[in-house]
Amino acid sequence: MSNPALKTSDPSSPDDPQQHDDAAGYYVPGDPIADTKAPGGPVEDKWDTRQFEARIVNPANRRKVSVIMVGTGLAGGSAAATLGEAGYQVKTFCYQDSPRRAHSIAAQGGINAAKNYKGDGDSVHRLFYDTIKGGDYRSRETNVFRLAQVSTNIIDQCVAQGVPFAREYGGLLDNRSFGGVQVSRTFYARGQTGQQLLLGAYQALERQIGAGTVQQYSRHEMVELVVVDGRARGVIVRDMVTGELETHLADVVVLASGGYGNVFFLSTNAMGCNVTATWRAHRKGAYMANPCYTQIHPTCIPVSGAHQSKLTLMSESLRNDGRIWVPKDAKDADKDPREIAEDDRDYYLERIYPSFGNLVPRDIASRQAKNMCDEGRGVGPEVEGVRRGVYLDFSEAIGRLGRPAIESKYGNLFDMYARITGEDPYEVPMRIYPAVHYVMGGLWVDYDLQSTIPGLFVAGEANFSDHGANRLGASALMQGLADGYFVLPNTIRDYLADSPFEKIEESHPAVVEARESAEARINHFLSNKGTRSVDSYHRELGNIMWEYCGMERTEDGLKKAIDLIRTLKDDFWRNVKVLGTGDGVNQSLEKAGRVADFFELGELMCIDALNRRESCGGHFRGESQTEDGEALRHDDQYAYVAAWEWAGEGEKPVLHKEDLVYEAVKMAARSYK
Amino acid sequence: MKLTLKIWRQAGPQAEGGIRTYDVDEISEDMSFLEMLDVLNEQLINDDEEPIVFDHDCREGICGSCDLMINGEAHGPEVTTTCQLHMRSFRDGETITVEPWRAAAFPIIKDLMVDRSAFDRIIARGGFVSVNTGAAPDAHATPVPKESADRAFDVATCIGCGACVAACPNGSASLFLGAKITHLGELPQGQAERDTRVASMVAQHDHEGFGGCTNIGECTSACPKGIPLDVISQLNKDLRTAIRHGH
Ligand SMILES: Cc1cc2nc3c(=O)[nH]c(=O)nc-3n(C[C@H](O)[C@H](O)[C@H](O)COP(=O)(O)OP(=O)(O)OC[C@H]3O[C@@H](n4cnc5c(N)ncnc54)[C@H](O)[C@@H]3O)c2cc1C
Ligand code: SF4
Ligand code: FES
């Protein structure tokens, strides 16, 4: 391997990748990534330095500069509004009928910021440190520091927009603590923080649309990226109402198209979340970083049947008062839980992790729930032969605090649970199970949020840099808005200062090529006359991903998954059935394009997981555990970002490694025992 | 459960539409209404018939995409979104009629899908606070009484689904409009533009072809987020003040 830094690993270790390159044969090693373009100097000063050094586009020239923004969630909506205010000509695209419906709307818990309003010792440094540690030392130090720095401005900005955050009686902002962090830094708007933040960004965006600086294209899906002379210069989008393929060209393209958790089919993501925008860019030269990093959330409502389309998250705060258990004896699995005696219950988290109990981090809680169900001790309805649920029991808390106290704390969650399951959680213990929630992987970006394609920038969940192998609660919203309001608008201007760029015609061969390849894909699906629906393939792909590239991965499982995916993908291209035509609304056609890209992503996720023979964050490698079954990280071997380059159809991807350098924090092992 | 579904099918905005009847079987009580439609769509695809088009995304009651008239009621028999309506609200053997939102300002695109972009255009005419990025004072510079913040939050939870319009015999969007006017009107940040906001949003509302409010109250009883009727009084009050101030 070409990266000299890796040679420092201990050769006597049985997990030495030099001896154990599980993924050998699946990829080609490439050159290391030498530079992330962060300025020199101490980490505290880098962002100031960069902002000062980034060149400025004169206000009179800005209206001659055009920007394409794909995605209008928290990241894209806030970035487009800010660029519009600055005077650039912005076009935004989203697949929903309105930017207000982006998936960011669903975030419940809150948003972090180092405001130290409680005077409990919070600071930019502490938020920075918590985020690095929470990410299991697999995120990029320089980016995370900047995230913590700008976090405070986000709250100011949102309050000025009229976001109705929770307040105390004195009229000042309230906040709470979240996800095991020891200070109170999470700002919230009841259980609908994402909604209120998104409406703030959406309103700022609509203001610019009204003012004419931003043109919004709703129900438009990006299906191809246009790269001319090595630079991103536009997109091909499908008007999802008329079916027309449109070409939009600009000086710079920004992708803020969200995460790809829907590769698993069942997840807490909105149904339309997809990887197409970023995958199309990947195929055109943008590296895909750490694709296998998936976050699994432990407290979701379990699958009830084979027709389930979506999993619903229940806020993690429930673990503060609920006790998690399964029957000791698998034979009790279908008994009424109230009839299972105390002695016959296994409060497994309290048993295995006496000091953290039910409050262990997300990845540990999730994995142990799966273990219990795999042992046959899961509860709830049997789906495909296995009961996938564990009890989250409030009876003890109700006894101790009284029902009204529980109602006032968790009432809306209990109601939501009752609506979905038809069971009363005040009477019968809730059933929960982990579900795919968020992806930490995404397109590789440098310190400026620029991908490996010049002129292609990536913001929000679509990029990879800030969360490492695990994401702390309430930090995705923070990252989306930090990127959108503050980082990207400052870094992009340095790139745009080189404008005017050469004008591109729609007849340029690169534009024609992009358009024709999008057209060819659509025509293939419409004329295929296969026998199986798109959804049936997606569901099957999702099962493979969940089984072998989900919470626990092993070398054998991943290799098996790659074979299964390749076979299924082949069948998909030959046998998928899309009815109707291309010249109007055709939801099966939309899904077919997305699932086609999920197949390719799924395979790369498995290869990435195979390469990373260590357990870290939400990602547990069976081959890398301590004697008592805990996750074992290998900093000496895997403290790198795996950035994958597309090598062509049917070719092995190329692995570029970016060494993770920690100057301001020291790496340490995690322990929750 | 077995069900008979009478569903509005319409090939495009100009095409003539009509009700078609379909039978579905093996529907479980735990399915959401949209999952039931997924099952029907799989069945249609198997039978070489184009699946039914409908809008949906989050499927957890927050994005406001889903929008079906079920047995003549916006979002169906429960006060919730269509995606949070479960089949246990129906009886085995029941016949269910499913239609798109009906309102002049929400033209049909295809089958059950309508165009609600008029809502965005109303917001673009003043449903915001004009503040540029980076120019904000410290968040604690202006205290907001808790009651105002709570009230602002309560009405800011409108998901823009349009059920209020669909339920209103006049096709008025006054509840939607009133919710935004009240949200920003409750907060100190929203005061500077209070008059211009209401005047231009109402003008846009009328321009889009939404009807006038005659205080029937169907909107609030159909609203999945419980936006109260008094936001419409607030809207009228703000409008009167704006007119008095010369807008
Ligand atoms: C249930 C749930 C709860 C959560 N709770 C929290 C929380 O409490 N705190 C927290 O910090 N985080 C939370 N998260 C995570 C957080 O919500 C997301 O990571 C974040 O909102 C992503 O924002 P984004 O702007 O990057 O993407 P999104 O909001 O997903 O926006 C993506 C945009 O891209 C568009 N798009 C996608 N593909 C295309 C295409 N091909 N063509 C055109 N447009 C396209 C979409 O239309 C949309 O506008 C939660 C997530 C979930 C699922
Ligand atoms: S007021 Fe209620 S019914 Fe009307 S759009 Fe808002 S949430 Fe929907
Ligand atoms: S699908 Fe989002 S509210 Fe129903």
Short mmCIF file of C-alpha atoms in Angstrom, two decimals, chain A residues 3-396:
data_model
loop_
_atom_site.label_atom_id
_atom_site.label_comp_id
_atom_site.label_asym_id
_atom_site.label_seq_id
_atom_site.Cartn_x
_atom_site.Cartn_y
_atom_site.Cartn_z
CA ASN A 3 0.52 5.18 2.37
CA PRO A 4 3.72 5.16 4.43
CA ALA A 5 1.87 6.16 7.58
CA LEU A 6 0.25 2.76 7.69
CA LYS A 7 3.56 0.97 8.03
CA THR A 8 3.68 1.97 11.67
CA SER A 9 1.16 -0.70 12.69
CA ASP A 10 2.35 -3.44 14.98
CA PRO A 11 3.24 -6.43 12.81
CA SER A 12 2.67 -8.84 15.68
CA SER A 13 -0.97 -7.84 15.92
CA PRO A 14 -3.19 -10.57 14.55
CA ASP A 15 -5.35 -7.85 13.06
CA ASP A 16 -2.56 -6.25 11.10
CA PRO A 17 -4.05 -5.24 7.76
CA GLN A 18 -0.79 -6.12 6.05
CA GLN A 19 -1.66 -9.72 6.83
CA HIS A 20 -5.41 -9.35 6.88
CA ASP A 21 -6.49 -7.23 3.98
CA ASP A 22 -9.97 -8.65 3.87
CA ALA A 23 -10.90 -6.44 0.96
CA ALA A 24 -7.86 -7.33 -1.17
CA GLY A 25 -9.17 -8.36 -4.54
CA TYR A 26 -12.13 -6.00 -4.28
CA TYR A 27 -10.30 -2.74 -4.72
CA VAL A 28 -7.16 -1.13 -6.09
CA PRO A 29 -4.93 0.92 -3.75
CA GLY A 30 -4.49 4.53 -4.85
CA ASP A 31 -2.37 7.49 -3.83
CA PRO A 32 -2.94 8.92 -0.37
CA ILE A 33 -4.74 12.22 -0.05
CA ALA A 34 -1.97 14.58 0.86
CA ASP A 35 -3.73 17.79 1.64
CA THR A 36 -7.14 18.87 2.86
CA LYS A 37 -6.31 22.53 2.17
CA ALA A 38 -6.85 23.65 5.73
CA PRO A 39 -4.68 26.69 6.49
CA GLY A 40 -1.67 26.25 8.76
CA GLY A 41 -1.36 27.50 12.32
CA PRO A 42 -3.16 26.52 15.49
CA VAL A 43 -6.59 24.95 15.10
CA GLU A 44 -8.25 27.95 16.80
CA ASP A 45 -7.04 30.33 14.10
CA LYS A 46 -7.61 28.31 10.96
CA TRP A 47 -11.12 29.48 10.18
CA ASP A 48 -10.31 33.15 10.67
CA THR A 49 -7.28 32.73 8.47
CA ARG A 50 -9.28 30.99 5.78
CA GLN A 51 -12.05 33.59 5.80
CA PHE A 52 -9.50 36.34 5.47
CA GLU A 53 -7.57 34.61 2.72
CA ALA A 54 -10.57 33.55 0.67
CA ARG A 55 -10.89 36.01 -2.16
CA ILE A 56 -13.93 38.21 -2.51
CA VAL A 57 -16.27 38.66 -5.44
CA ASN A 58 -17.10 42.32 -5.90
CA PRO A 59 -20.81 42.96 -5.22
CA ALA A 60 -21.37 44.32 -8.71
CA ASN A 61 -20.01 41.13 -10.23
CA ARG A 62 -21.98 38.74 -8.05
CA ARG A 63 -25.14 38.95 -10.08
CA LYS A 64 -23.16 37.67 -13.07
CA VAL A 65 -22.15 34.57 -11.13
CA SER A 66 -24.52 31.60 -11.18
CA VAL A 67 -24.86 28.86 -8.57
CA ILE A 68 -26.80 25.61 -8.75
CA MET A 69 -27.95 24.20 -5.42
CA VAL A 70 -29.28 20.66 -5.39
CA GLY A 71 -31.29 20.16 -2.22
CA THR A 72 -33.16 22.66 -0.06
CA GLY A 73 -33.07 21.02 3.35
CA LEU A 74 -31.30 22.70 6.24
CA ALA A 75 -27.97 22.73 4.44
CA GLY A 76 -29.12 23.65 0.94
CA GLY A 77 -31.93 25.98 1.96
CA SER A 78 -29.74 28.02 4.27
CA ALA A 79 -26.87 28.14 1.77
CA ALA A 80 -29.12 29.19 -1.12
CA ALA A 81 -30.77 31.91 0.95
CA THR A 82 -27.38 33.26 2.06
CA LEU A 83 -25.91 33.21 -1.45
CA GLY A 84 -29.06 34.87 -2.77
CA GLU A 85 -28.75 37.64 -0.18
CA ALA A 86 -25.13 38.14 -1.19
CA GLY A 87 -26.33 38.81 -4.71
CA TYR A 88 -25.42 35.66 -6.65
CA GLN A 89 -27.87 34.18 -9.15
CA VAL A 90 -29.00 30.95 -7.54
CA LYS A 91 -31.10 28.08 -8.84
CA THR A 92 -32.33 25.53 -6.30
CA PHE A 93 -33.74 22.07 -6.91
CA CYS A 94 -35.63 19.60 -4.77
CA TYR A 95 -37.66 16.51 -5.46
CA GLN A 96 -40.54 17.35 -3.12
CA ASP A 97 -43.30 19.78 -4.10
CA SER A 98 -41.90 22.39 -1.72
CA PRO A 99 -38.55 23.04 -0.01
CA ARG A 100 -40.42 23.04 3.31
CA ARG A 101 -40.83 19.25 3.08
CA ALA A 102 -37.13 18.29 3.02
CA HIS A 103 -36.24 15.47 5.33
CA SER A 104 -34.66 17.88 7.85
CA ILE A 105 -38.23 18.67 8.88
CA ALA A 106 -38.41 15.36 10.77
CA ALA A 107 -35.61 15.97 13.27
CA GLN A 108 -36.99 15.85 16.77
CA GLY A 109 -34.47 16.31 19.51
CA GLY A 110 -32.53 19.52 19.14
CA ILE A 111 -29.49 21.40 17.92
CA ASN A 112 -26.21 21.85 19.76
CA ALA A 113 -24.37 25.12 20.20
CA ALA A 114 -21.55 26.15 22.51
CA LYS A 115 -23.36 29.14 23.99
CA ASN A 116 -22.62 28.39 27.63
CA TYR A 117 -25.87 30.15 28.55
CA LYS A 118 -26.16 27.88 31.59
CA GLY A 119 -22.68 28.75 32.77
CA ASP A 120 -21.92 25.06 33.18
CA GLY A 121 -18.49 25.19 31.65
CA ASP A 122 -19.38 24.74 28.02
CA SER A 123 -17.09 26.24 25.42
CA VAL A 124 -16.13 25.91 21.78
CA HIS A 125 -13.30 23.65 22.91
CA ARG A 126 -15.58 21.38 24.88
CA LEU A 127 -18.08 21.01 22.03
CA PHE A 128 -15.19 20.34 19.70
CA TYR A 129 -13.76 17.71 22.03
CA ASP A 130 -17.11 15.98 22.64
CA THR A 131 -17.77 15.81 18.90
CA ILE A 132 -14.37 14.31 18.11
CA LYS A 133 -14.66 11.76 20.91
CA GLY A 134 -18.28 10.97 20.08
CA GLY A 135 -17.21 10.30 16.50
CA ASP A 136 -14.72 7.72 17.80
CA TYR A 137 -11.76 9.72 16.46
CA ARG A 138 -12.66 9.21 12.85
CA SER A 139 -13.66 12.75 11.91
CA ARG A 140 -11.46 15.57 10.71
CA GLU A 141 -10.16 17.79 13.47
CA THR A 142 -9.99 21.05 11.52
CA ASN A 143 -13.54 20.83 10.24
CA VAL A 144 -14.97 19.86 13.61
CA PHE A 145 -13.28 22.76 15.33
CA ARG A 146 -14.81 25.16 12.86
CA LEU A 147 -18.20 23.54 13.37
CA ALA A 148 -17.98 24.19 17.10
CA GLN A 149 -16.86 27.77 16.44
CA VAL A 150 -19.74 28.75 14.19
CA SER A 151 -22.32 26.85 16.24
CA THR A 152 -23.01 29.90 18.38
CA ASN A 153 -23.88 32.07 15.36
CA ILE A 154 -26.49 29.56 14.25
CA ILE A 155 -28.68 30.15 17.28
CA ASP A 156 -28.44 33.92 16.86
CA GLN A 157 -29.38 33.64 13.21
CA CYS A 158 -32.35 31.36 13.83
CA VAL A 159 -33.71 33.45 16.69
CA ALA A 160 -33.53 36.56 14.52
CA GLN A 161 -35.56 34.72 11.88
CA GLY A 162 -38.28 34.02 14.42
CA VAL A 163 -37.59 30.36 15.16
CA PRO A 164 -39.65 29.73 18.31
CA PHE A 165 -37.11 27.94 20.50
CA ALA A 166 -38.15 26.87 23.98
CA ARG A 167 -37.75 29.68 26.52
CA GLU A 168 -37.63 30.05 30.24
CA TYR A 169 -40.00 32.29 32.20
CA GLY A 170 -37.46 35.11 32.14
CA GLY A 171 -37.71 35.13 28.37
CA LEU A 172 -34.26 33.68 27.76
CA LEU A 173 -33.57 30.55 25.77
CA ASP A 174 -33.87 27.21 27.48
CA ASN A 175 -31.66 24.27 26.65
CA ARG A 176 -31.10 20.70 27.75
CA SER A 177 -28.46 18.04 27.64
CA PHE A 178 -28.53 15.24 25.18
CA GLY A 179 -26.85 11.98 24.34
CA GLY A 180 -24.58 11.49 27.33
CA VAL A 181 -22.98 14.92 27.11
CA GLN A 182 -22.30 16.53 30.49
CA VAL A 183 -23.29 20.12 29.71
CA SER A 184 -26.59 21.64 28.62
CA ARG A 185 -26.07 22.84 25.10
CA THR A 186 -28.99 21.50 23.11
CA PHE A 187 -31.48 24.12 21.95
CA TYR A 188 -34.90 22.81 21.03
CA ALA A 189 -38.41 23.63 19.93
CA ARG A 190 -40.35 20.91 21.78
CA GLY A 191 -40.05 17.68 19.81
CA GLN A 192 -40.02 19.49 16.48
CA THR A 193 -36.70 21.28 16.32
CA GLY A 194 -35.88 20.22 12.78
CA GLN A 195 -39.23 21.45 11.59
CA GLN A 196 -38.80 24.89 13.10
CA LEU A 197 -35.22 25.29 11.91
CA LEU A 198 -36.17 24.20 8.42
CA LEU A 199 -39.10 26.59 8.32
CA GLY A 200 -36.66 29.36 9.28
CA ALA A 201 -34.34 28.47 6.41
CA TYR A 202 -37.28 27.93 4.06
CA GLN A 203 -38.70 31.33 4.87
CA ALA A 204 -35.33 32.97 4.28
CA LEU A 205 -35.21 31.11 0.97
CA GLU A 206 -38.74 32.15 -0.01
CA ARG A 207 -37.78 35.73 0.77
CA GLN A 208 -35.01 35.48 -1.83
CA ILE A 209 -37.33 33.78 -4.29
CA GLY A 210 -39.73 36.69 -3.83
CA ALA A 211 -36.83 39.08 -4.36
CA GLY A 212 -35.82 37.29 -7.55
CA THR A 213 -32.29 36.27 -6.57
CA VAL A 214 -33.21 32.59 -6.23
CA GLN A 215 -35.18 30.53 -8.70
CA GLN A 216 -36.70 27.45 -7.11
CA TYR A 217 -37.41 24.28 -9.08
CA SER A 218 -39.58 21.96 -7.01
CA ARG A 219 -40.47 18.44 -8.15
CA HIS A 220 -37.21 18.41 -10.09
CA GLU A 221 -34.79 15.56 -9.60
CA MET A 222 -31.12 15.77 -10.47
CA VAL A 223 -30.25 12.72 -12.55
CA GLU A 224 -26.78 13.62 -13.85
CA LEU A 225 -23.89 15.96 -13.20
CA VAL A 226 -22.29 17.95 -16.02
CA VAL A 227 -18.50 18.13 -15.85
CA VAL A 228 -16.74 20.24 -18.47
CA ASP A 229 -12.95 20.33 -18.68
CA GLY A 230 -12.68 18.81 -15.24
CA ARG A 231 -15.02 21.31 -13.56
CA ALA A 232 -18.61 20.86 -12.40
CA ARG A 233 -20.68 23.14 -14.61
CA GLY A 234 -24.26 21.98 -14.35
CA VAL A 235 -26.86 19.33 -13.81
CA ILE A 236 -29.39 17.38 -15.80
CA VAL A 237 -32.70 17.30 -13.97
CA ARG A 238 -35.97 15.57 -14.67
CA ASP A 239 -39.09 17.68 -14.27
CA MET A 240 -41.11 15.16 -12.32
CA VAL A 241 -44.42 16.62 -13.53
CA THR A 242 -43.82 16.89 -17.28
CA GLY A 243 -41.10 14.25 -17.48
CA GLU A 244 -38.90 16.62 -19.44
CA LEU A 245 -35.13 16.37 -19.03
CA GLU A 246 -33.75 19.86 -18.50
CA THR A 247 -30.18 21.09 -18.66
CA HIS A 248 -29.11 23.75 -16.18
CA LEU A 249 -25.62 25.20 -16.45
CA ALA A 250 -23.84 27.43 -13.93
CA ASP A 251 -20.47 28.52 -12.64
CA VAL A 252 -20.55 26.24 -9.63
CA VAL A 253 -22.65 23.32 -8.36
CA VAL A 254 -23.45 22.59 -4.73
CA LEU A 255 -24.93 19.28 -3.60
CA ALA A 256 -26.90 19.37 -0.35
CA SER A 257 -28.98 16.35 -1.14
CA GLY A 258 -28.98 14.63 2.23
CA GLY A 259 -28.10 11.10 3.33
CA TYR A 260 -28.50 7.67 1.77
CA GLY A 261 -29.82 5.60 4.70
CA ASN A 262 -32.64 4.41 2.45
CA VAL A 263 -30.23 1.96 0.86
CA PHE A 264 -31.50 -0.22 3.73
CA PHE A 265 -35.11 0.25 2.52
CA LEU A 266 -36.40 0.35 6.08
CA SER A 267 -35.06 3.35 7.96
CA THR A 268 -36.19 6.43 9.83
CA ASN A 269 -35.52 8.50 6.70
CA ALA A 270 -38.23 9.97 4.52
CA MET A 271 -39.25 7.68 1.67
CA GLY A 272 -37.68 9.82 -1.04
CA CYS A 273 -34.21 10.11 0.50
CA ASN A 274 -31.72 8.77 -2.01
CA VAL A 275 -28.12 8.76 -3.12
CA THR A 276 -28.61 9.69 -6.76
CA ALA A 277 -27.27 13.23 -6.72
CA THR A 278 -24.08 12.29 -4.90
CA TRP A 279 -23.68 8.96 -6.67
CA ARG A 280 -23.90 10.57 -10.09
CA ALA A 281 -21.18 12.96 -8.94
CA HIS A 282 -19.15 10.02 -7.64
CA ARG A 283 -19.30 8.40 -11.04
CA LYS A 284 -18.01 11.64 -12.53
CA GLY A 285 -14.95 11.77 -10.27
CA ALA A 286 -16.02 12.86 -6.78
CA TYR A 287 -14.59 10.53 -4.13
CA MET A 288 -17.02 8.81 -1.79
CA ALA A 289 -15.71 8.76 1.78
CA ASN A 290 -16.42 6.20 4.51
CA PRO A 291 -19.60 4.94 2.84
CA CYS A 292 -20.04 2.13 5.38
CA TYR A 293 -20.43 4.47 8.36
CA THR A 294 -24.08 4.11 9.27
CA GLN A 295 -25.74 5.22 12.43
CA ILE A 296 -28.29 2.90 13.92
CA HIS A 297 -30.71 4.39 16.40
CA PRO A 298 -31.70 2.09 19.27
CA THR A 299 -35.19 3.33 20.07
CA CYS A 300 -37.42 2.92 17.05
CA ILE A 301 -40.80 1.27 16.75
CA PRO A 302 -40.17 -2.30 15.54
CA VAL A 303 -41.22 -3.76 12.22
CA SER A 304 -44.77 -5.08 12.44
CA GLY A 305 -45.07 -6.94 9.17
CA ALA A 306 -43.63 -7.59 5.76
CA HIS A 307 -45.45 -4.64 4.23
CA GLN A 308 -43.89 -2.05 6.48
CA SER A 309 -42.47 0.86 4.52
CA LYS A 310 -40.81 2.95 7.14
CA LEU A 311 -39.59 2.92 10.71
CA THR A 312 -40.41 5.62 13.22
CA LEU A 313 -37.94 6.97 15.70
CA MET A 314 -38.87 7.42 19.34
CA SER A 315 -36.76 10.04 21.06
CA GLU A 316 -33.81 8.70 22.92
CA SER A 317 -34.80 10.60 26.00
CA LEU A 318 -37.10 7.66 26.79
CA ARG A 319 -34.11 5.70 27.97
CA ASN A 320 -33.82 8.06 30.93
CA ASP A 321 -36.82 6.42 32.62
CA GLY A 322 -37.59 3.25 30.70
CA ARG A 323 -35.94 -0.06 31.58
CA ILE A 324 -35.00 -2.36 28.73
CA TRP A 325 -35.50 -6.11 29.05
CA VAL A 326 -36.31 -9.38 27.29
CA PRO A 327 -37.53 -12.67 28.78
CA LYS A 328 -34.79 -14.89 30.13
CA ASP A 329 -36.42 -17.85 28.47
CA ALA A 330 -37.22 -17.75 24.75
CA LYS A 331 -40.38 -19.73 25.50
CA ASP A 332 -41.86 -16.63 27.18
CA ALA A 333 -41.51 -14.51 24.03
CA ASP A 334 -45.19 -14.50 23.15
CA LYS A 335 -46.50 -14.18 26.70
CA ASP A 336 -48.18 -11.01 27.90
CA PRO A 337 -45.17 -9.16 29.36
CA ARG A 338 -47.12 -8.26 32.50
CA GLU A 339 -47.36 -11.96 33.26
CA ILE A 340 -43.62 -12.54 33.13
CA ALA A 341 -42.31 -12.53 36.69
CA GLU A 342 -39.52 -10.15 37.67
CA ASP A 343 -37.14 -13.08 38.08
CA ASP A 344 -37.81 -14.29 34.57
CA ARG A 345 -36.79 -10.98 32.99
CA ASP A 346 -33.33 -10.16 31.76
CA TYR A 347 -32.52 -6.44 32.12
CA TYR A 348 -29.57 -7.11 29.90
CA LEU A 349 -28.10 -3.60 29.64
CA GLU A 350 -28.17 -3.17 33.42
CA ARG A 351 -26.61 -6.62 33.72
CA ILE A 352 -23.81 -6.17 31.18
CA TYR A 353 -23.06 -2.46 31.71
CA PRO A 354 -23.82 -1.84 35.38
CA SER A 355 -22.39 1.68 35.42
CA PHE A 356 -24.23 3.05 32.37
CA GLY A 357 -27.19 0.67 32.36
CA ASN A 358 -29.94 1.70 29.97
CA LEU A 359 -28.01 4.83 29.02
CA VAL A 360 -25.15 3.23 27.14
CA PRO A 361 -24.38 4.93 23.78
CA ARG A 362 -26.53 4.29 20.73
CA ASP A 363 -24.27 1.75 19.10
CA ILE A 364 -24.00 -0.46 22.19
CA ALA A 365 -27.72 -0.36 22.98
CA SER A 366 -28.50 -1.24 19.38
CA ARG A 367 -26.12 -4.13 19.08
CA GLN A 368 -27.21 -5.77 22.31
CA ALA A 369 -30.87 -5.59 21.24
CA LYS A 370 -29.98 -7.40 18.07
CA ASN A 371 -28.03 -10.01 20.02
CA MET A 372 -31.06 -10.71 22.23
CA CYS A 373 -33.33 -11.16 19.22
CA ASP A 374 -30.78 -13.32 17.42
CA GLU A 375 -30.74 -15.54 20.51
CA GLY A 376 -34.48 -15.98 20.03
CA ARG A 377 -35.44 -13.85 23.02
CA GLY A 378 -36.99 -10.99 21.01
CA VAL A 379 -40.62 -10.03 21.56
CA GLY A 380 -43.54 -8.78 19.48
CA PRO A 381 -44.86 -10.15 16.20
CA GLU A 382 -42.76 -12.61 14.27
CA VAL A 383 -41.59 -11.12 10.99
CA GLU A 384 -39.94 -13.57 8.63
CA GLY A 385 -39.44 -16.06 11.44
CA VAL A 386 -37.80 -13.79 14.03
CA ARG A 387 -39.27 -11.56 16.71
CA ARG A 388 -37.45 -8.27 16.44
CA GLY A 389 -38.27 -6.21 19.49
CA VAL A 390 -37.24 -5.67 23.10
CA TYR A 391 -39.30 -4.16 25.89
CA LEU A 392 -38.87 -0.59 27.05
CA ASP A 393 -40.75 -0.73 30.30
CA PHE A 394 -42.05 2.29 32.18
CA SER A 395 -43.98 0.44 34.88
CA GLU A 396 -41.29 0.99 37.48
#
